[in-house]
XYZ file of C-alpha atoms in Angstrom:
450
model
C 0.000 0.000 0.000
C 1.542 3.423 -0.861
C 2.695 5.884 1.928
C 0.369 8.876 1.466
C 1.717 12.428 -0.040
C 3.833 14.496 1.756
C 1.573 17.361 3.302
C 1.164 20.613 1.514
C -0.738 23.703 1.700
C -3.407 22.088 -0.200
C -3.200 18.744 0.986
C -6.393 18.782 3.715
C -8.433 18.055 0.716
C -6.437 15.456 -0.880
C -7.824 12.046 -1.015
C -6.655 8.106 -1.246
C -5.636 8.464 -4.880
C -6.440 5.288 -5.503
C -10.464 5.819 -4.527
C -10.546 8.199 -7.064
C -9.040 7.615 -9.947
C -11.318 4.440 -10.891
C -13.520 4.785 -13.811
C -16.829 6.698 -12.850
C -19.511 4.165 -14.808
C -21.200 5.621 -17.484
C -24.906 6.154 -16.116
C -22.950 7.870 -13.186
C -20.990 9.932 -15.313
C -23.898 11.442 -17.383
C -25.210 12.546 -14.276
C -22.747 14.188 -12.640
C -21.761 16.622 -15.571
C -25.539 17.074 -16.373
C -25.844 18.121 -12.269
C -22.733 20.162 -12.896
C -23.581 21.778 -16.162
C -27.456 22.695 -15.920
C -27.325 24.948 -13.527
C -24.474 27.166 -14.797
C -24.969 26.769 -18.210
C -28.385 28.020 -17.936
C -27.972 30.730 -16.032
C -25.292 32.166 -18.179
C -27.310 31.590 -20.704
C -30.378 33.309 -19.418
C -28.674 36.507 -18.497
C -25.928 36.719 -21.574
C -27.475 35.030 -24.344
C -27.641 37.983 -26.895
C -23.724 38.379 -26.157
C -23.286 34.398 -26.619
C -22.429 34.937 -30.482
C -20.183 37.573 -29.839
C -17.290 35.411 -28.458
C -16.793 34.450 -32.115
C -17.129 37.943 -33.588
C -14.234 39.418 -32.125
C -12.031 37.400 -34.318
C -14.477 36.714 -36.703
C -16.248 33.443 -36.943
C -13.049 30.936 -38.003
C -10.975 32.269 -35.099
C -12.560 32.236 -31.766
C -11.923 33.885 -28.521
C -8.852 32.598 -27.173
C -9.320 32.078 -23.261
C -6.586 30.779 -20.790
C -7.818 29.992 -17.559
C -5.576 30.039 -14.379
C -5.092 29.172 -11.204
C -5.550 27.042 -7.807
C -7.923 24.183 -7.027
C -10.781 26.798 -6.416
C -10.167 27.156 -10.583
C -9.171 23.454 -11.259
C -12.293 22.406 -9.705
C -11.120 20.087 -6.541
C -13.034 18.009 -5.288
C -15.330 17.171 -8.786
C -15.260 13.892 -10.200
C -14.232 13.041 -13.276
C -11.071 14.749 -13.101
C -8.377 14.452 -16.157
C -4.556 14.733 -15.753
C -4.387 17.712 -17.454
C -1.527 19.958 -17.603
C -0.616 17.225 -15.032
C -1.081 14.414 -13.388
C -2.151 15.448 -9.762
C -3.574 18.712 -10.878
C -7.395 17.576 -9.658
C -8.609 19.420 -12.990
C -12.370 18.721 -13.454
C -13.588 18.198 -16.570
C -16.668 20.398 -15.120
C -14.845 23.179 -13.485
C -15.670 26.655 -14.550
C -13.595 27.369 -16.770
C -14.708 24.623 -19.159
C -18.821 25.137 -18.318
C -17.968 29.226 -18.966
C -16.177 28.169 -22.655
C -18.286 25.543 -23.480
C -21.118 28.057 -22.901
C -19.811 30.890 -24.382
C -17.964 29.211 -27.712
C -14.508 30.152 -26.824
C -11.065 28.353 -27.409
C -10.252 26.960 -23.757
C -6.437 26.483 -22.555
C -6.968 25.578 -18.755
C -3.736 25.631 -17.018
C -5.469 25.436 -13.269
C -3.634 23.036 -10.954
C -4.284 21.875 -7.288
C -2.252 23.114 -4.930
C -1.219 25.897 -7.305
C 1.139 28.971 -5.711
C 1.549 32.390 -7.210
C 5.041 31.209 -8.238
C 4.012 28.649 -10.344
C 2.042 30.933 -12.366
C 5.017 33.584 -12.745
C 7.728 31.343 -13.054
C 7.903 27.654 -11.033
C 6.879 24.996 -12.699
C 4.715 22.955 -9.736
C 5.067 19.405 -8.637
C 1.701 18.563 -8.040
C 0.193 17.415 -4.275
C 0.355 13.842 -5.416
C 3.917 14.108 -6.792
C 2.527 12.374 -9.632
C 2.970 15.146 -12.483
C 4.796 18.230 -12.503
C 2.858 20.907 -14.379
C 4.298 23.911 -16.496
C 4.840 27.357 -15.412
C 1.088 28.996 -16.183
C 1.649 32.014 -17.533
C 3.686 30.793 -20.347
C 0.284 29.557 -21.822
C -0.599 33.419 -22.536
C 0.803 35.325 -25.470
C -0.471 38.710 -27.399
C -2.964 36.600 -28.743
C -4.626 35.828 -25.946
C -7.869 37.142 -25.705
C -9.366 36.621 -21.758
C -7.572 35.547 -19.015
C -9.320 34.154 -15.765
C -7.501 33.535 -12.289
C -8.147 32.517 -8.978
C -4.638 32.576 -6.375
C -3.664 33.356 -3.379
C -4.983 31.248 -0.541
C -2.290 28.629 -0.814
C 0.479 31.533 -0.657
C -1.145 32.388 2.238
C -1.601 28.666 3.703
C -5.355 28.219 4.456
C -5.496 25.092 4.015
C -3.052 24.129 6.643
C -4.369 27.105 8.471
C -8.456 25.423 8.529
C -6.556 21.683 9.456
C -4.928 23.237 12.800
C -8.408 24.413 13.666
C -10.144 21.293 13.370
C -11.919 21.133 16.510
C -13.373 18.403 19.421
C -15.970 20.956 20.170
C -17.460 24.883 19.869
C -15.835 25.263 22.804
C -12.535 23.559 22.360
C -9.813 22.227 22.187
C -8.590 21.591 18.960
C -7.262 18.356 17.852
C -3.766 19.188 16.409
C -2.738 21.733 19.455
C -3.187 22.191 22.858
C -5.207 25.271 22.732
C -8.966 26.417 22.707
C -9.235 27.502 19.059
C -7.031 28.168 16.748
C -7.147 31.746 17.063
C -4.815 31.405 19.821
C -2.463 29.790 17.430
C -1.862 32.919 14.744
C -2.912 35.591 16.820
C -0.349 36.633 19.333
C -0.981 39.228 22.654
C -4.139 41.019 23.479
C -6.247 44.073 23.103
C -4.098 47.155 21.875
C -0.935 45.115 21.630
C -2.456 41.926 19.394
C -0.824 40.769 17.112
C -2.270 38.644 13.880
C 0.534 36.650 11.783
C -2.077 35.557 8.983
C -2.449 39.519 8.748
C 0.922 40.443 8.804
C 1.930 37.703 6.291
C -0.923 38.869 4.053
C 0.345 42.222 4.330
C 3.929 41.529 3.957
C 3.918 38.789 1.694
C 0.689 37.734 -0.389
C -0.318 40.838 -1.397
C 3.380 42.005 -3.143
C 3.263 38.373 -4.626
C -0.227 38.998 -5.866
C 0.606 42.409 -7.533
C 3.735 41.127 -9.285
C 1.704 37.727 -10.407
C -1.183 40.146 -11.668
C 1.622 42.564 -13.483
C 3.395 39.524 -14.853
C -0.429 38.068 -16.304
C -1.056 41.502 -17.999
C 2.682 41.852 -19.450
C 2.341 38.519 -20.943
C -1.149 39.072 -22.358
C -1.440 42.637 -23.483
C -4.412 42.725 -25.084
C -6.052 40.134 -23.239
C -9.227 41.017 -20.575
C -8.170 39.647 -17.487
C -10.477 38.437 -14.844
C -9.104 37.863 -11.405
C -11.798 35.612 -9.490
C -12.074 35.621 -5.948
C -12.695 32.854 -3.521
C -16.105 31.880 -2.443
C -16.897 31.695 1.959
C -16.068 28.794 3.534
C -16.894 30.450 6.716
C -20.096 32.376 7.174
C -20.280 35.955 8.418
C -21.924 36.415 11.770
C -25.393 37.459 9.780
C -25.418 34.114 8.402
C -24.698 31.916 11.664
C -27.644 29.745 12.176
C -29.029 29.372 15.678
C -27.089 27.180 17.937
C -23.859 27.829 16.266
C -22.175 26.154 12.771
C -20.036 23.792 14.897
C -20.424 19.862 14.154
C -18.450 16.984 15.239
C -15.838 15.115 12.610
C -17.068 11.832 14.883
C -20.054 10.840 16.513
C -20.182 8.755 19.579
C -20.992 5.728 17.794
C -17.862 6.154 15.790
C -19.862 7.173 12.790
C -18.029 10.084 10.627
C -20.936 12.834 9.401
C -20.808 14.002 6.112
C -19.865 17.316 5.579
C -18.881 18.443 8.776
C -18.277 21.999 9.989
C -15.970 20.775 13.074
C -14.665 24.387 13.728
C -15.137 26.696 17.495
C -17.519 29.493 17.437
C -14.188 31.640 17.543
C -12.352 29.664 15.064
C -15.886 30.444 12.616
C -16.017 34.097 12.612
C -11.828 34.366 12.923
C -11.451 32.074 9.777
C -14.636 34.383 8.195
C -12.521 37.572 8.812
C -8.939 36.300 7.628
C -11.364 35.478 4.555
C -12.498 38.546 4.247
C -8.470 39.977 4.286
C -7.741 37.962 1.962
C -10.389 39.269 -0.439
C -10.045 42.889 0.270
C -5.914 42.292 -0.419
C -6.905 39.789 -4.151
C -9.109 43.140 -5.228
C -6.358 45.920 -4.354
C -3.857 43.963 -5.922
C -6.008 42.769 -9.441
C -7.306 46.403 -9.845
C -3.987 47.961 -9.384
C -3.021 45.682 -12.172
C -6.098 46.869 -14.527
C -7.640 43.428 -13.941
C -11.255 42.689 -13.206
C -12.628 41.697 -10.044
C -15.188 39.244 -9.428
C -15.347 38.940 -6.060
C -17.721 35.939 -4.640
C -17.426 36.445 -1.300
C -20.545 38.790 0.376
C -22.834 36.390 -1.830
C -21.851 33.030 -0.599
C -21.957 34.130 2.544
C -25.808 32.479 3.411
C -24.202 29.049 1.276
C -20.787 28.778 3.240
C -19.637 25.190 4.511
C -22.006 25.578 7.807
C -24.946 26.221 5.565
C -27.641 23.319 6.397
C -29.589 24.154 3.579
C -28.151 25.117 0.374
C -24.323 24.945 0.963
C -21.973 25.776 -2.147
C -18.843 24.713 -0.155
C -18.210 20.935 0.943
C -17.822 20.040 4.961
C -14.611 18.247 6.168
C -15.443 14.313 5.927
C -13.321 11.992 7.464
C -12.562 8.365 6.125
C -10.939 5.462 7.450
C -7.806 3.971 5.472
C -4.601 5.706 4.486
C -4.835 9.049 2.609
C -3.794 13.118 3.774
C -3.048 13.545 7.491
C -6.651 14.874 9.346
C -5.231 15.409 12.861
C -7.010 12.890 13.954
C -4.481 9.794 14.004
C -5.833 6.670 11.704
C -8.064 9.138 9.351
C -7.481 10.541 6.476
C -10.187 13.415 4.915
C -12.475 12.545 1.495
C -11.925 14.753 -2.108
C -12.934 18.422 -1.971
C -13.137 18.860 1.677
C -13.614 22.917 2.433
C -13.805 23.330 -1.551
C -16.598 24.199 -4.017
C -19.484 21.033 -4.469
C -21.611 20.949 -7.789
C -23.785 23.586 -6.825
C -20.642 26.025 -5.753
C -19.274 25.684 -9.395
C -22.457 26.400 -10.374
C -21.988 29.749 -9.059
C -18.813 30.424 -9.827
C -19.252 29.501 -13.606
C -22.218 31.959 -13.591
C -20.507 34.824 -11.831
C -17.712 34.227 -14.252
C -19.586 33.265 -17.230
C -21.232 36.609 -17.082
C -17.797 38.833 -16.474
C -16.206 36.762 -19.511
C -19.357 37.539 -22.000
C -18.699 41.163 -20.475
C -15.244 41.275 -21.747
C -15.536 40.050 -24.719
C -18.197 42.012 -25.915
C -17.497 43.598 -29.195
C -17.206 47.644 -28.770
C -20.406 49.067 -30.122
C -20.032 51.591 -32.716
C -20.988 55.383 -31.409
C -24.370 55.991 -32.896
C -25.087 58.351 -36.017
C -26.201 61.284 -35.000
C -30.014 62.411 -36.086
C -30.182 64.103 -38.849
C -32.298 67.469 -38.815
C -35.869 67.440 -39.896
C -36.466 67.863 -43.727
C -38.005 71.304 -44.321
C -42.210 70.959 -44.612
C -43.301 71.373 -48.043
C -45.160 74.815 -49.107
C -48.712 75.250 -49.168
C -49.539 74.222 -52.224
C -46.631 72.639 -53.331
C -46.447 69.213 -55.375
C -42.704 68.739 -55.078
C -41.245 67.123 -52.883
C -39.097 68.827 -50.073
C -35.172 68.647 -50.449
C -33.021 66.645 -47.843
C -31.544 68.181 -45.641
C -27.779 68.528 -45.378
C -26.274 64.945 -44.675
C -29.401 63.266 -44.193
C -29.847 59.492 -45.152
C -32.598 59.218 -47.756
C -35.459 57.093 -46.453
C -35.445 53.345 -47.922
C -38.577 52.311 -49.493
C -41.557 50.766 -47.284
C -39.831 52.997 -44.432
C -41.195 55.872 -44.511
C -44.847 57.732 -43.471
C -47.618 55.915 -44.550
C -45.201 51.958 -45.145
C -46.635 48.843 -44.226
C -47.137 48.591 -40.376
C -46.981 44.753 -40.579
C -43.054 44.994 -41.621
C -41.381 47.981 -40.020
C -37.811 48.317 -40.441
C -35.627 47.853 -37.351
C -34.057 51.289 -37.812
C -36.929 53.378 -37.936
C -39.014 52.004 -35.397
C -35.996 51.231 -32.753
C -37.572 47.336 -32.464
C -34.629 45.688 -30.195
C -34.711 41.773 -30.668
C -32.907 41.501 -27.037
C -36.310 41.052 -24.583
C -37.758 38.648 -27.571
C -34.073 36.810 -27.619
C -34.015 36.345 -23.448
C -38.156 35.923 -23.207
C -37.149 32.488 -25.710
C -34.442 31.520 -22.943
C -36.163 32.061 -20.105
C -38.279 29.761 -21.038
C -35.821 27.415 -21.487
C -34.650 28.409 -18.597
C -37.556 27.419 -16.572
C -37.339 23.814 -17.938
C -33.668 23.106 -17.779
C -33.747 24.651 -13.660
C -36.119 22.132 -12.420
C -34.388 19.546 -14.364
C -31.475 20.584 -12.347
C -33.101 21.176 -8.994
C -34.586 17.332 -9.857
C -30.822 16.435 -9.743
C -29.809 18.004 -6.569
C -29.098 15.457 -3.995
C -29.225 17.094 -0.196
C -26.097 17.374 2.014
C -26.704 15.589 4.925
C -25.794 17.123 8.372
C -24.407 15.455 11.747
């Protein structure tokens, strides 16, 4: 039996390899990328449909948008199943992630360089050896050229470490302690002192680190794709804010007393919640600074995940932590390992995201719409009297026939009458809409709760 992967900052979510790398039967398969793709697909194309041919004007209709995606496993898609070994094996890349539901939807040519586990270094200049130590994937950014058209990206959380940071806070109660450390919550691990004279080292290593590695990442993206749109992405709560705490607190145990492991638990303090919420939050606010000062695009997915965070009990988009019995990543607790895509977006999170970025993408690549002509002054009226008819004026556009006063109302022409074929264009896909969303709500399978 292998010896599991050495740990990394992504490896709380890693899984027995072996588990998950089987063949997903057919019927199986169909329904898992149907789950995965409804939603998104249908959403995006509710709200961007008239823009959804447009992705193949830019470059006209035999050169399509050219769209690199990049990025960590919130990109990649960790966590989904099937996964492929692309641009390596141990990247974790669904073959539903995002980036492919948002190019499948919107016609574009789709190089996805996302990779598990991914740092900002790798896409600047490391090439990564991926969490499994299976593959070692190519530097990211050397994917983009001039020619590159959009550019999504999603980094930062593993330069910052929050993913070892949530496994040190994996808790035996609300209350404490934790399992790894002999402390209450794990905000007595990073934060240091008290009152005036605290001190946070997430915050300062944000500060001091992430966010000048973000900036030059973000500099590098936009050097290396000049006439790209870039899209930085930001990461969905795994932690709700205190607004979004249900009743009784969002703490549940990783074991039962019957030895039972819940599904998708949320086995963090009622500190640990809204201190892992806030560093969150940092984290964010430091991604949009850095993107912006970069000329990138920010999509940030934070404030609206909030009410579908890993402690939601209704409609979560992020998974629980679920322990499993057998060899696999170190879970703190000794003899367990944790299942694929703990603390990472499920179905219905990707969902989301391919939405929120579906919808920036069509944005971008929008064609510019020309400036429109300016109306021409009225034609001088006609004497009294007078047969002829009245000169145009200076510059104006002669009327085409059937246009004019007095043409056939049952074929107006588009120009005159300022008919927009938009509202009749999303009418037709909302109905479709309507259809293909309870298909897709017939698909959703609950998330069962300790």
């Amino acid at each position: 039996m292998p010896a599991p992967p050495p740990a990394t900052d992504e490896t709380l979510p890693l899984a027995n390899e072996g588990g998950y790398r089987e063949r997903v039967p057919e019927p199986r398969l169909r329904r898992i990328v149907a789950a995965a793709a409804a939603l998104p697909l249908v959403v995006v194309s509710l709200a961007l449909g008239a823009q959804m041919a447009s992705a193949t004007d830019v470059g006209g209709a035999s050169d399509p948008v050219q769209y690199v995606a990049l990025g960590d496993s919130y990109s990649a898609g960790f966590g989904l199943v099937p996964f492929s070994d692309e641009p390596a094996a141990g990247c974790y890349q669904a073959v539903a992630n995002y980036p492919h539901l948002v190019a499948d939807a919107l016609g574009l040519a789709l190089t996805d360089r996302t990779c598990s586990g991914a740092v900002t270094a790798n896409i600047r200049d490391t090439p990564q050896t991926t969490i499994t130590g299976a593959g070692v994937a190519p530097v990211q950014s050397d994917a983009l050229t001039a020619d590159t058209d959009v550019v999504t990206v999603t980094i930062g959380g593993n330069d910052l470490g929050f993913s070892t940071v949530a496994t040190s806070c994996l808790a035996q109660s609300a209350q404490g302690p934790l399992f790894a450390v002999d402390l209450p919550n794990c905000r007595a691990l990073y934060v240091q002192g008290s009152g005036e004279f605290e001190f946070d080292t997430l915050k300062a290593k944000l500060d001091d680190t992430v966010a000048p590695a973000l900036a030059q990442t973000f500099a590098l993206i936009a050097a290396k794709a000049p006439n790209a749109k870039v899209i930085v992405v930001g990461y969905p709560s795994i932690a709700p804010d205190v607004e979004n705490v249900p009743v009784g607190g969002c703490f549940t145990p990783l074991i039962t007393g019957q030895g039972a492991f819940p599904e998708n638990a949320f086995p963090f303090t009622d500190v640990d919640t809204g201190y892992l919420h806030e560093t969150e939050a940092r984290l964010d606010a430091a991604i949009r600074t850095a993107a912006e000062g970069a000329g990138a695009s920010y999509v940030s997915t934070l404030a609206a995940t909030e009410s579908h965070s890993a402690c939601s009990t209704s409609d979560p988009y992020i998974n629980g932590v679920t322990l499993t019995a057998g060899e696999g990543t170190a879970s703190g607790v000794e003899g367990l390992s944790v299942k694929l895509g703990v603390l990472h977006p499920n179905t219905a999170g990707v969902g989301f995201l391919a939405t929120e970025v579906g919808a920036a993408v069509a944005a971008a690549i929008e064609p510019t719409q020309p400036s429109p002509s300016p109306t021409p002054p009225p034609a001088p009226t006609p004497s009294p009297g007078s047969s002829a008819p009245a000169s145009p004026a200076p510059g104006a556009v002669p009327a085409a026939p059937g246009t004019g006063p007095g043409a056939d109302p049952a074929h107006p022409a588009l120009a005159a009458t300022g008919t927009d074929p938009l509202p009749l264009l999303l009418a037709a896909l909302a109905v479709l809409a309507a259809g293909a969303l309870a298909a897709a709500a017939a698909t959703r399978r609950p998330h069962p709760r300790a």
